[in-house]
CSV table of N, CA and C in Angstrom, one decimal:
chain,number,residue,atom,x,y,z
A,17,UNK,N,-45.1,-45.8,-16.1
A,17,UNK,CA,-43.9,-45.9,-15.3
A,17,UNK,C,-44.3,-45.7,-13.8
A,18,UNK,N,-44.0,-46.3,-12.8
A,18,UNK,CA,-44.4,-46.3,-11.5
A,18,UNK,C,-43.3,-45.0,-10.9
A,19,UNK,N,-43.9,-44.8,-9.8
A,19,UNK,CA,-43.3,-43.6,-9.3
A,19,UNK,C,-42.1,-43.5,-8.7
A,20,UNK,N,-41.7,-44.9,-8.3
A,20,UNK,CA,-40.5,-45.5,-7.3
A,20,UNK,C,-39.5,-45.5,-8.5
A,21,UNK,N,-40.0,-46.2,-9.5
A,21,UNK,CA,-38.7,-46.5,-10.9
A,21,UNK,C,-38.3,-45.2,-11.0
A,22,UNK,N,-39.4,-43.9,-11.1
A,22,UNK,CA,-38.9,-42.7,-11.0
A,22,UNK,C,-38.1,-42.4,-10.4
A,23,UNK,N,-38.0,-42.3,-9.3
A,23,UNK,CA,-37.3,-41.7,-8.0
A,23,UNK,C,-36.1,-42.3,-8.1
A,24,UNK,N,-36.2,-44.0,-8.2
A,24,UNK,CA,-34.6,-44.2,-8.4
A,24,UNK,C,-33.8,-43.5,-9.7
A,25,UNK,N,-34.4,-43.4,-10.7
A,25,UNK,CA,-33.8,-42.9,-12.0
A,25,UNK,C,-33.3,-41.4,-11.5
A,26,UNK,N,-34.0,-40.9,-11.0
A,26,UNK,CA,-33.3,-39.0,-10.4
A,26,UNK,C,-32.6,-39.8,-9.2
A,27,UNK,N,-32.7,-40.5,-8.7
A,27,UNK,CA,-31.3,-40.4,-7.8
A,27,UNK,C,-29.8,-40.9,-7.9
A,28,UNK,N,-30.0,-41.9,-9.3
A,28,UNK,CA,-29.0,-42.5,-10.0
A,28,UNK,C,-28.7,-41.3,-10.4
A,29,UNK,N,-28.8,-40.5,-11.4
A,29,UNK,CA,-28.3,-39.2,-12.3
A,29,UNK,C,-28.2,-37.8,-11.3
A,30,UNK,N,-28.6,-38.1,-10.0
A,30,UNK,CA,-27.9,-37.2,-9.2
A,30,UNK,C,-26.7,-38.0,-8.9
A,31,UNK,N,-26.4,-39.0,-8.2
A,31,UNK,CA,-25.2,-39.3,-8.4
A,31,UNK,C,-24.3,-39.6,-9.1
A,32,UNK,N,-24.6,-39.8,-10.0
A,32,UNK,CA,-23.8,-40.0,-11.1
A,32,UNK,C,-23.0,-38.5,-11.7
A,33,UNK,N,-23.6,-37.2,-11.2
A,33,UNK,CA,-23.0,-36.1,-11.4
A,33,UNK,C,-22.2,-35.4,-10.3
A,34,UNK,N,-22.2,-36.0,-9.0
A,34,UNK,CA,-21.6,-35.6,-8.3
A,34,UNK,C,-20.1,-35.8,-8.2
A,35,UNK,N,-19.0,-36.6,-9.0
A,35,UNK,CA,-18.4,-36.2,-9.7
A,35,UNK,C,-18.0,-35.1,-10.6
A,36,UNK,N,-18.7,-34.9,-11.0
A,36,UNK,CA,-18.4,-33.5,-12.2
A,36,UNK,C,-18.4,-32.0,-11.1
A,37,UNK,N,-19.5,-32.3,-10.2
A,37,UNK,CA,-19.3,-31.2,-9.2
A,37,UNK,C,-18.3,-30.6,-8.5
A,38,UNK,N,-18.2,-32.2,-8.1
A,38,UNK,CA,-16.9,-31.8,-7.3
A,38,UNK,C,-15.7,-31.9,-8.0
A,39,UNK,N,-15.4,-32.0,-9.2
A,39,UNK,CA,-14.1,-31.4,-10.0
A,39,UNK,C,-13.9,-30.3,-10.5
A,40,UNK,N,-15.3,-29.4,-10.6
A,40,UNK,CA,-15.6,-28.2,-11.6
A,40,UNK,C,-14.7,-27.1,-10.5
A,41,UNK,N,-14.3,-25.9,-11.2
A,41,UNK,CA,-13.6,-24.8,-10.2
A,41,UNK,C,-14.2,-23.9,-9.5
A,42,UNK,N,-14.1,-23.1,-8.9
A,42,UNK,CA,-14.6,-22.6,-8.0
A,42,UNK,C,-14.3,-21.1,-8.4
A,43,UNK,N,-14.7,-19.9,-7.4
A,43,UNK,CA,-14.3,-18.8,-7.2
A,43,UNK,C,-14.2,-18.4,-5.4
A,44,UNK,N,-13.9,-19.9,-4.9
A,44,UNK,CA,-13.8,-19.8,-3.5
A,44,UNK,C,-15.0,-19.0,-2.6
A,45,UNK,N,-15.7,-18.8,-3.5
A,45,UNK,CA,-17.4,-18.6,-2.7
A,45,UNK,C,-18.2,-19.6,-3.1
A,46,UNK,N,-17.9,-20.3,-3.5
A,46,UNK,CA,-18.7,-21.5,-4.2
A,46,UNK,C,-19.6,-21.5,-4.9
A,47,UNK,N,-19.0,-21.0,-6.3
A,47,UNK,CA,-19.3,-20.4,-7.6
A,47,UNK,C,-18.6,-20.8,-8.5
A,48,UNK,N,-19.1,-22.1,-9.5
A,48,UNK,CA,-19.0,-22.6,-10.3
A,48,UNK,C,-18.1,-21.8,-11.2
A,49,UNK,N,-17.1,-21.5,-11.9
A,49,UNK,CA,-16.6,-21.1,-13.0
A,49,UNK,C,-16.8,-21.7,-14.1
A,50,UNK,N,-17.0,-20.9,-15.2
A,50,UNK,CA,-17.4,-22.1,-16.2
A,50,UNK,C,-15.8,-22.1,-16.8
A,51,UNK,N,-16.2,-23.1,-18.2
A,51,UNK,CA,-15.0,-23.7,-18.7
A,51,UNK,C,-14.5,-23.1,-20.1
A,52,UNK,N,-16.0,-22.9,-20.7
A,52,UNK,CA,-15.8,-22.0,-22.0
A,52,UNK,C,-16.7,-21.0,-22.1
A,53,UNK,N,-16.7,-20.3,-23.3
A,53,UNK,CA,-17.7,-18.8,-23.7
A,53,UNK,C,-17.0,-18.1,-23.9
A,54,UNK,N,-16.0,-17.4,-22.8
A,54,UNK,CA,-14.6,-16.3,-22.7
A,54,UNK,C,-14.7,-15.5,-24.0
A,55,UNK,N,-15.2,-14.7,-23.9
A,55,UNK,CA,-15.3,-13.5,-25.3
A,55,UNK,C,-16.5,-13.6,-26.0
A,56,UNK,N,-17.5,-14.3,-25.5
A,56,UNK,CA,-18.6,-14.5,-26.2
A,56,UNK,C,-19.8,-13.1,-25.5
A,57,UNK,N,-20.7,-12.3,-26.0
A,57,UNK,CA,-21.5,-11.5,-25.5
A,57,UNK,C,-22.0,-11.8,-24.4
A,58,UNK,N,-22.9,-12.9,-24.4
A,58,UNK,CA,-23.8,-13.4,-23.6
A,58,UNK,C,-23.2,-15.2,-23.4
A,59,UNK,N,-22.1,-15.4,-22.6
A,59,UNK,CA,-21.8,-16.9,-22.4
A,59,UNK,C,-22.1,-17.5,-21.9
A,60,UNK,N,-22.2,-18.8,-21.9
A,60,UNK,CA,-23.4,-19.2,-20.4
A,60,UNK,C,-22.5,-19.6,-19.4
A,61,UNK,N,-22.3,-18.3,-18.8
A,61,UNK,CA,-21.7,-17.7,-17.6
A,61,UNK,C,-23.1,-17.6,-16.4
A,62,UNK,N,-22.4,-17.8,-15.0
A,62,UNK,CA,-23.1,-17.7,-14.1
A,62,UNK,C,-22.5,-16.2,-13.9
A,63,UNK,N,-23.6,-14.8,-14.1
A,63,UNK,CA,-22.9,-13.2,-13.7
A,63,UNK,C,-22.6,-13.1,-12.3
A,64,UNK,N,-21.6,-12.4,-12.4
A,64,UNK,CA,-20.8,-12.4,-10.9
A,64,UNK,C,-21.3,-11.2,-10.4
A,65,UNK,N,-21.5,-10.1,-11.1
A,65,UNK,CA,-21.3,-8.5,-10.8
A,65,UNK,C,-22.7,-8.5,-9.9
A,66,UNK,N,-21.9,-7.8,-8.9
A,66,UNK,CA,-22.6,-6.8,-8.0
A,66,UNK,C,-23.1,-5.7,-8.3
A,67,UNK,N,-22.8,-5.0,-9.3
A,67,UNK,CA,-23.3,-3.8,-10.1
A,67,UNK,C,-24.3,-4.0,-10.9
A,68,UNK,N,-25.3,-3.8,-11.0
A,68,UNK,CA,-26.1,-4.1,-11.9
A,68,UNK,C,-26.1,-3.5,-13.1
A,69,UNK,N,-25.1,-2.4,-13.7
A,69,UNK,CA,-24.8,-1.7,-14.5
A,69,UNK,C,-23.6,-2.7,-15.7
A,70,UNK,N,-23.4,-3.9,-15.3
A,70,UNK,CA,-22.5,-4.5,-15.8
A,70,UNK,C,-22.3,-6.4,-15.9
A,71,UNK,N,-22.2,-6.6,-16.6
A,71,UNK,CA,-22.0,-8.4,-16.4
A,71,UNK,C,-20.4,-8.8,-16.2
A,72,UNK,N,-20.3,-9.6,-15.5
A,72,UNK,CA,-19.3,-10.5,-14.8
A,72,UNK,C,-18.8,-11.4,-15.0
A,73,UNK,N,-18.8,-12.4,-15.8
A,73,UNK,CA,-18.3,-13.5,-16.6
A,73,UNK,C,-16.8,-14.2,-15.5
A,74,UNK,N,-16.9,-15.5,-14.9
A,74,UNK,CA,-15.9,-16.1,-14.3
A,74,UNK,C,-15.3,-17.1,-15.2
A,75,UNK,N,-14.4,-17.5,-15.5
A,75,UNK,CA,-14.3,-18.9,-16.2
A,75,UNK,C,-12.7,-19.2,-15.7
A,76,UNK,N,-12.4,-20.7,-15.8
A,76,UNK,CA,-11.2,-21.3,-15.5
A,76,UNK,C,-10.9,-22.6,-16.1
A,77,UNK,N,-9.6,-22.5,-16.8
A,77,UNK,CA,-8.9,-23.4,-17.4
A,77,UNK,C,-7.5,-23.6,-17.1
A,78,UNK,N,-7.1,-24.7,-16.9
A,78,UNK,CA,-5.9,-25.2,-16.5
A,78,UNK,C,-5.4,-24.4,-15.6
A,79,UNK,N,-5.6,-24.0,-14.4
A,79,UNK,CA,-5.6,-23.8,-13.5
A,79,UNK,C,-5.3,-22.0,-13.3
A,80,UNK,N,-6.0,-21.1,-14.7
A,80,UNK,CA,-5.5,-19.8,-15.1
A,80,UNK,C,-7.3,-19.2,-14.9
A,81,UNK,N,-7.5,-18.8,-14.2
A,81,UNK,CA,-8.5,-17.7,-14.3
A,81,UNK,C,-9.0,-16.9,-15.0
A,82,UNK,N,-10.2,-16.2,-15.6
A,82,UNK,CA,-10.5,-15.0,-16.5
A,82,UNK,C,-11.4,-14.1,-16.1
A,83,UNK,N,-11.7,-13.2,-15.7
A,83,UNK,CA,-12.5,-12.9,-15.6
A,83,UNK,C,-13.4,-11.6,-16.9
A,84,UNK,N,-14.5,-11.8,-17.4
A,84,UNK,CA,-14.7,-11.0,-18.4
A,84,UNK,C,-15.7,-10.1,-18.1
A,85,UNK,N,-15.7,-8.8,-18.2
A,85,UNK,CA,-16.6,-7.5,-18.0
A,85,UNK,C,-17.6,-7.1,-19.3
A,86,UNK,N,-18.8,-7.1,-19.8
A,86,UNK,CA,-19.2,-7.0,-20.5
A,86,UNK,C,-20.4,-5.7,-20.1
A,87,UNK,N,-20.6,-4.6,-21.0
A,87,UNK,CA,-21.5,-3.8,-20.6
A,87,UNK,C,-23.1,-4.6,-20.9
A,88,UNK,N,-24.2,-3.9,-20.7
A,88,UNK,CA,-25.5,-4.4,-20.7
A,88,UNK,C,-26.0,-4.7,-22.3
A,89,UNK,N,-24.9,-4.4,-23.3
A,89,UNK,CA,-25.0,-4.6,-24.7
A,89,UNK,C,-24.7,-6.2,-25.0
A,90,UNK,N,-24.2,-6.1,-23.6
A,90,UNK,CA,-22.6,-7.9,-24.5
A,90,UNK,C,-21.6,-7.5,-24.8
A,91,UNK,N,-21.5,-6.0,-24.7
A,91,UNK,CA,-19.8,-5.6,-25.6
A,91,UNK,C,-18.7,-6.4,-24.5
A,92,UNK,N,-17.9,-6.8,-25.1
A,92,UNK,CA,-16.9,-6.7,-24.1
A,92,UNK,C,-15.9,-6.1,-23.9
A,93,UNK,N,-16.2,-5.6,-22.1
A,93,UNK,CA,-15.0,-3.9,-22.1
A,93,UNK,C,-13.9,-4.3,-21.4
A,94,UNK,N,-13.5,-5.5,-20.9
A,94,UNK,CA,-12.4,-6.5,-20.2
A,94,UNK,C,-12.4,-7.5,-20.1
A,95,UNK,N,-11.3,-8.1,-20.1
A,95,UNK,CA,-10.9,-9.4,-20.1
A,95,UNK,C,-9.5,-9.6,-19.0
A,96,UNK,N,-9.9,-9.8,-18.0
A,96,UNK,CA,-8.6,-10.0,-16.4
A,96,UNK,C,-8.0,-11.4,-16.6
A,97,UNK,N,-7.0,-11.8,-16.9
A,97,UNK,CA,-6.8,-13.1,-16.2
A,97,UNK,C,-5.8,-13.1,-15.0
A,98,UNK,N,-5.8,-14.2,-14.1
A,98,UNK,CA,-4.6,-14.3,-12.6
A,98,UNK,C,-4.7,-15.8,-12.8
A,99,UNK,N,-3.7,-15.9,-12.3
A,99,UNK,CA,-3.0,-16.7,-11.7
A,99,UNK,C,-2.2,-16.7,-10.5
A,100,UNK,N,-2.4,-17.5,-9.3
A,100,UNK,CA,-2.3,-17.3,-8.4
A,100,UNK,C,-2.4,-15.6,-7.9
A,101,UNK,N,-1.2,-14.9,-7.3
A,101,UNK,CA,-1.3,-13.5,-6.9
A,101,UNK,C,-1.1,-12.5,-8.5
A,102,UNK,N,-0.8,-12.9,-9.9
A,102,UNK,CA,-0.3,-12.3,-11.0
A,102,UNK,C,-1.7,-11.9,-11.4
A,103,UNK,N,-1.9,-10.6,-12.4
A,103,UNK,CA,-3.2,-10.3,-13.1
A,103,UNK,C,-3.0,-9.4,-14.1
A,104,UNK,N,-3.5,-10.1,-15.0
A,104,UNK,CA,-3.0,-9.3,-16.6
A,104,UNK,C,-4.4,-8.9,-17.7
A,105,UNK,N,-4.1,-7.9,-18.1
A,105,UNK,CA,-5.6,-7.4,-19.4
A,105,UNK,C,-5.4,-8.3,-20.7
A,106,UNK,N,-6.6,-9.2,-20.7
A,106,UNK,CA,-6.3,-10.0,-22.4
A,106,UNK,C,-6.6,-9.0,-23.3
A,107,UNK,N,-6.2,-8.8,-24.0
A,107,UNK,CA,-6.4,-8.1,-25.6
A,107,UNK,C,-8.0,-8.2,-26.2
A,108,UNK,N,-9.1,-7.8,-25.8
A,108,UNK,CA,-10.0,-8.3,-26.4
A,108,UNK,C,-11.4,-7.6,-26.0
A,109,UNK,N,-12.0,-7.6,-26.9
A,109,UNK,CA,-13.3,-6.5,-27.6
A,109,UNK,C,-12.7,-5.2,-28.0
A,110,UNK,N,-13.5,-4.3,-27.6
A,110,UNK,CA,-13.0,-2.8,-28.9
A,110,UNK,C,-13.1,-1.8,-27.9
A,111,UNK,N,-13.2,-2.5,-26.4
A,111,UNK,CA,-12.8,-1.4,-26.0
A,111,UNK,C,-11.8,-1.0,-25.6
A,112,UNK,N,-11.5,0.4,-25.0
A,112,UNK,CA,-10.1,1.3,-24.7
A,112,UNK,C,-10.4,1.2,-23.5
A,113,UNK,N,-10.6,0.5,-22.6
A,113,UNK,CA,-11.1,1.3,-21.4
A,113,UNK,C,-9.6,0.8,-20.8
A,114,UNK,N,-9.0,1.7,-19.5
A,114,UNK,CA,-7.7,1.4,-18.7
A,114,UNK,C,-8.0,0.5,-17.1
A,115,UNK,N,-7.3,-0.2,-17.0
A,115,UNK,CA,-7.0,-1.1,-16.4
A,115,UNK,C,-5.8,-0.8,-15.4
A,116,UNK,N,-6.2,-0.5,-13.8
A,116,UNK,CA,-4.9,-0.9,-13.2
A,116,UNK,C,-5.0,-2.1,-12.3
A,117,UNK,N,-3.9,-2.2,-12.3
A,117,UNK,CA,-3.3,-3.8,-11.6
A,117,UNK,C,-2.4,-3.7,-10.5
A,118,UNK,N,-2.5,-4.6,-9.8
A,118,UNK,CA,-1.7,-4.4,-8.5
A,118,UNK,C,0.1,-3.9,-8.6
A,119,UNK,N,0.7,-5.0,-9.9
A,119,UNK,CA,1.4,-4.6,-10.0
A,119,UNK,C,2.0,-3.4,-11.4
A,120,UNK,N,0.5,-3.0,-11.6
A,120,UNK,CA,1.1,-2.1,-13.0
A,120,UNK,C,-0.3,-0.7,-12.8
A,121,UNK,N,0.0,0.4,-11.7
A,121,UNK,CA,-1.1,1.1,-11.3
A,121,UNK,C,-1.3,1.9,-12.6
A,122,UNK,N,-2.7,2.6,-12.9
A,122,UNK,CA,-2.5,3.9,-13.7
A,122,UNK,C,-3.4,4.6,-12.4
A,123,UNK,N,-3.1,6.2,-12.6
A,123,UNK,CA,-3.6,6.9,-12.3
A,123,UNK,C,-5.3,6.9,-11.9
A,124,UNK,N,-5.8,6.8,-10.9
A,124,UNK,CA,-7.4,7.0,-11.0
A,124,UNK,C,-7.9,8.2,-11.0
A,125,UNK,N,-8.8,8.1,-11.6
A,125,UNK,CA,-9.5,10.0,-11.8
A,125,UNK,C,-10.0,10.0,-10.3
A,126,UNK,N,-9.5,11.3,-9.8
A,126,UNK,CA,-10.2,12.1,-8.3
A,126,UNK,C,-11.7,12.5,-8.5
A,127,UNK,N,-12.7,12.5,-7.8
A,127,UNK,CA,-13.7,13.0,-7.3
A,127,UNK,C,-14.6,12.0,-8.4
A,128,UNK,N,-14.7,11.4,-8.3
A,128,UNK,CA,-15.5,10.3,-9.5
A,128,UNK,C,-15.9,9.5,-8.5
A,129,UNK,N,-17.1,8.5,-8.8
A,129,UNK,CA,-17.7,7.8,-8.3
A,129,UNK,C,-17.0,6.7,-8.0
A,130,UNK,N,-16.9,5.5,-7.3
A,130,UNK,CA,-16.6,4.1,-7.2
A,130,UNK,C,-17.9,3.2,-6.9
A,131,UNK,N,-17.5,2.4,-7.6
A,131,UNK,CA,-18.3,1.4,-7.9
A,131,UNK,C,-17.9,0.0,-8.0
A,132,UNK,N,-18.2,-1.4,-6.8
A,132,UNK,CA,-17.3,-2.0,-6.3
A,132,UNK,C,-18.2,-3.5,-7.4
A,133,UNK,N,-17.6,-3.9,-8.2
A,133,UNK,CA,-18.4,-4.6,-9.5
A,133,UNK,C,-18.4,-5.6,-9.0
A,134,UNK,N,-17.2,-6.9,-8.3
A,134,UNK,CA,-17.0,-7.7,-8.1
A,134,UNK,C,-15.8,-8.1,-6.9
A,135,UNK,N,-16.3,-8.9,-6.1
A,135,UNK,CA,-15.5,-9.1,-4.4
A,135,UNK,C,-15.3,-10.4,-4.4
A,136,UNK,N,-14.2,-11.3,-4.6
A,136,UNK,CA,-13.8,-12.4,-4.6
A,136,UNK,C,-13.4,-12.5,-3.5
A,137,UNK,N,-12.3,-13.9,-2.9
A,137,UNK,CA,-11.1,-14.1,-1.7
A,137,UNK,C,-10.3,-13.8,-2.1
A,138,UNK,N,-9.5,-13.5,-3.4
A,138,UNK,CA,-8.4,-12.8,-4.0
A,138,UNK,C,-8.3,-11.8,-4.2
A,139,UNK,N,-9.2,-11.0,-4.7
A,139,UNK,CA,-9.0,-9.8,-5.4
A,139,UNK,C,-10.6,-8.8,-5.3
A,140,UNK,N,-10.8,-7.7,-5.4
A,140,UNK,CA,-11.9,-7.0,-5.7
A,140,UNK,C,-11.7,-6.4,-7.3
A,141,UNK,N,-13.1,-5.9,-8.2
A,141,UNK,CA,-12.2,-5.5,-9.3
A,141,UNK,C,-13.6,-4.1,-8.7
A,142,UNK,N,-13.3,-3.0,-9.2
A,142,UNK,CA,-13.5,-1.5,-9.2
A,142,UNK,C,-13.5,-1.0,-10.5
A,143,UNK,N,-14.6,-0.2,-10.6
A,143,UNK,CA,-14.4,1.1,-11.1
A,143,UNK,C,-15.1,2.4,-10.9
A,144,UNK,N,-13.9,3.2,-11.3
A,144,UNK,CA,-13.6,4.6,-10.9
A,144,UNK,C,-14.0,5.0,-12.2
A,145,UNK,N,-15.2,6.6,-11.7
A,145,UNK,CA,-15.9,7.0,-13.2
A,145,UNK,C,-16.6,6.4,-14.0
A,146,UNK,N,-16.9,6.9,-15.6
A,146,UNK,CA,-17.3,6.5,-16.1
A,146,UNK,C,-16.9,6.7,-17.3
A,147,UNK,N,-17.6,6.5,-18.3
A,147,UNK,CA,-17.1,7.1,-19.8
A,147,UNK,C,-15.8,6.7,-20.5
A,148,UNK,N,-15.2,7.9,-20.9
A,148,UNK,CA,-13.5,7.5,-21.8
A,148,UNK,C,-12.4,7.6,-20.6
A,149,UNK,N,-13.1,8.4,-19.4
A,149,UNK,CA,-11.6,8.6,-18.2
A,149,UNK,C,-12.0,7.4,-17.1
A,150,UNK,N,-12.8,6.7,-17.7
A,150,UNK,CA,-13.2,5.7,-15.9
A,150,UNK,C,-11.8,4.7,-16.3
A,151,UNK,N,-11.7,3.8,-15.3
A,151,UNK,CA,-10.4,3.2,-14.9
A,151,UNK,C,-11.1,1.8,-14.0
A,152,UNK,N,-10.9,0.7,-14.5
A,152,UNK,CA,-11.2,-0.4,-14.0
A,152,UNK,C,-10.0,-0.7,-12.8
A,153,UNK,N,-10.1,-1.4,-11.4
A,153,UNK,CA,-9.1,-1.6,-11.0
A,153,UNK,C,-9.0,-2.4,-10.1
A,154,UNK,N,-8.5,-3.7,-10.0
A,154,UNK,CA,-7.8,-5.0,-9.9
A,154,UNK,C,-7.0,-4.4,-8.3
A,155,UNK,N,-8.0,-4.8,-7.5
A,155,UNK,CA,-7.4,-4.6,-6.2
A,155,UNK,C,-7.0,-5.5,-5.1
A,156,UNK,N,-6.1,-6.1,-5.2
A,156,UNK,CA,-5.7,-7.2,-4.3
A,156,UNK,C,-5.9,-7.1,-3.2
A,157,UNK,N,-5.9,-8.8,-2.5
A,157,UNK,CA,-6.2,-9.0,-0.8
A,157,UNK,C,-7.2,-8.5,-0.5
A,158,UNK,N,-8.1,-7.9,-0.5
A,158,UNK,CA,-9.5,-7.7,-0.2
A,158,UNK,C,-10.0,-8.2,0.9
């Protein structure tokens, strides 16, 4: 095969996906969301987290957000979805850990470390502590 037949062949199948690109969602840093995995350990998710103590999982379907927190096991210790300014805890893995939300606060533990996991254009998510008393927390406008 000549090298030219080459070259057109990768440049047809680059455009031919630039389509898909430009339909796929975003996280307004321009960061692909994926489409499925959501609850899987290891999904083939692009990790969001700033923390290196934790994985980040983005994903978006029909125009509803998720975001999934997994420790360095795969467990998964949250599951966020929003829409537009709204943000709610899915039901899902085994952990207990507490969750506050812009519009549903709990308590954060005093004198505990913070730890800023993930910084979007909508929201930051946090946590406060560690262990059984840390507190994940869903901080709007950022």
């Amino acid at each position: 095969m000549r090298l030219s037949t080459l070259r057109n062949a990768a440049g047809i199948l680059i455009l031919a996906a630039i389509p898909m690109i430009a339909s796929a969602q975003s996280d307004d840093h321009g960061v692909q969301l994926a489409k499925r995995g959501l609850g899987q350990s290891q999904p083939m998710a692009l990790d969001l987290s700033l923390d290196p103590n934790w994985r980040l999982y983005g994903f978006q379907r029909d125009g509803i957000s998720y975001y999934q927190i997994n420790d360095l096991a795969g467990r998964v210790q949250v599951i966020i979805g929003s829409a537009d300014d709204v943000f709610w805890v899915l039901p899902a893995g085994e952990s207990t850990a507490k969750v506050s939300l812009p519009t549903q606060h709990v308590q954060l533990p005093t004198g505990v470390t913070r730890s800023l996991v993930y910084r979007g254009a909508e929201f930051s998510l946090v946590l406060y502590g560690s262990g059984v008393n840390a507190v994940w927390s869903v901080e709007a406008g950022q």
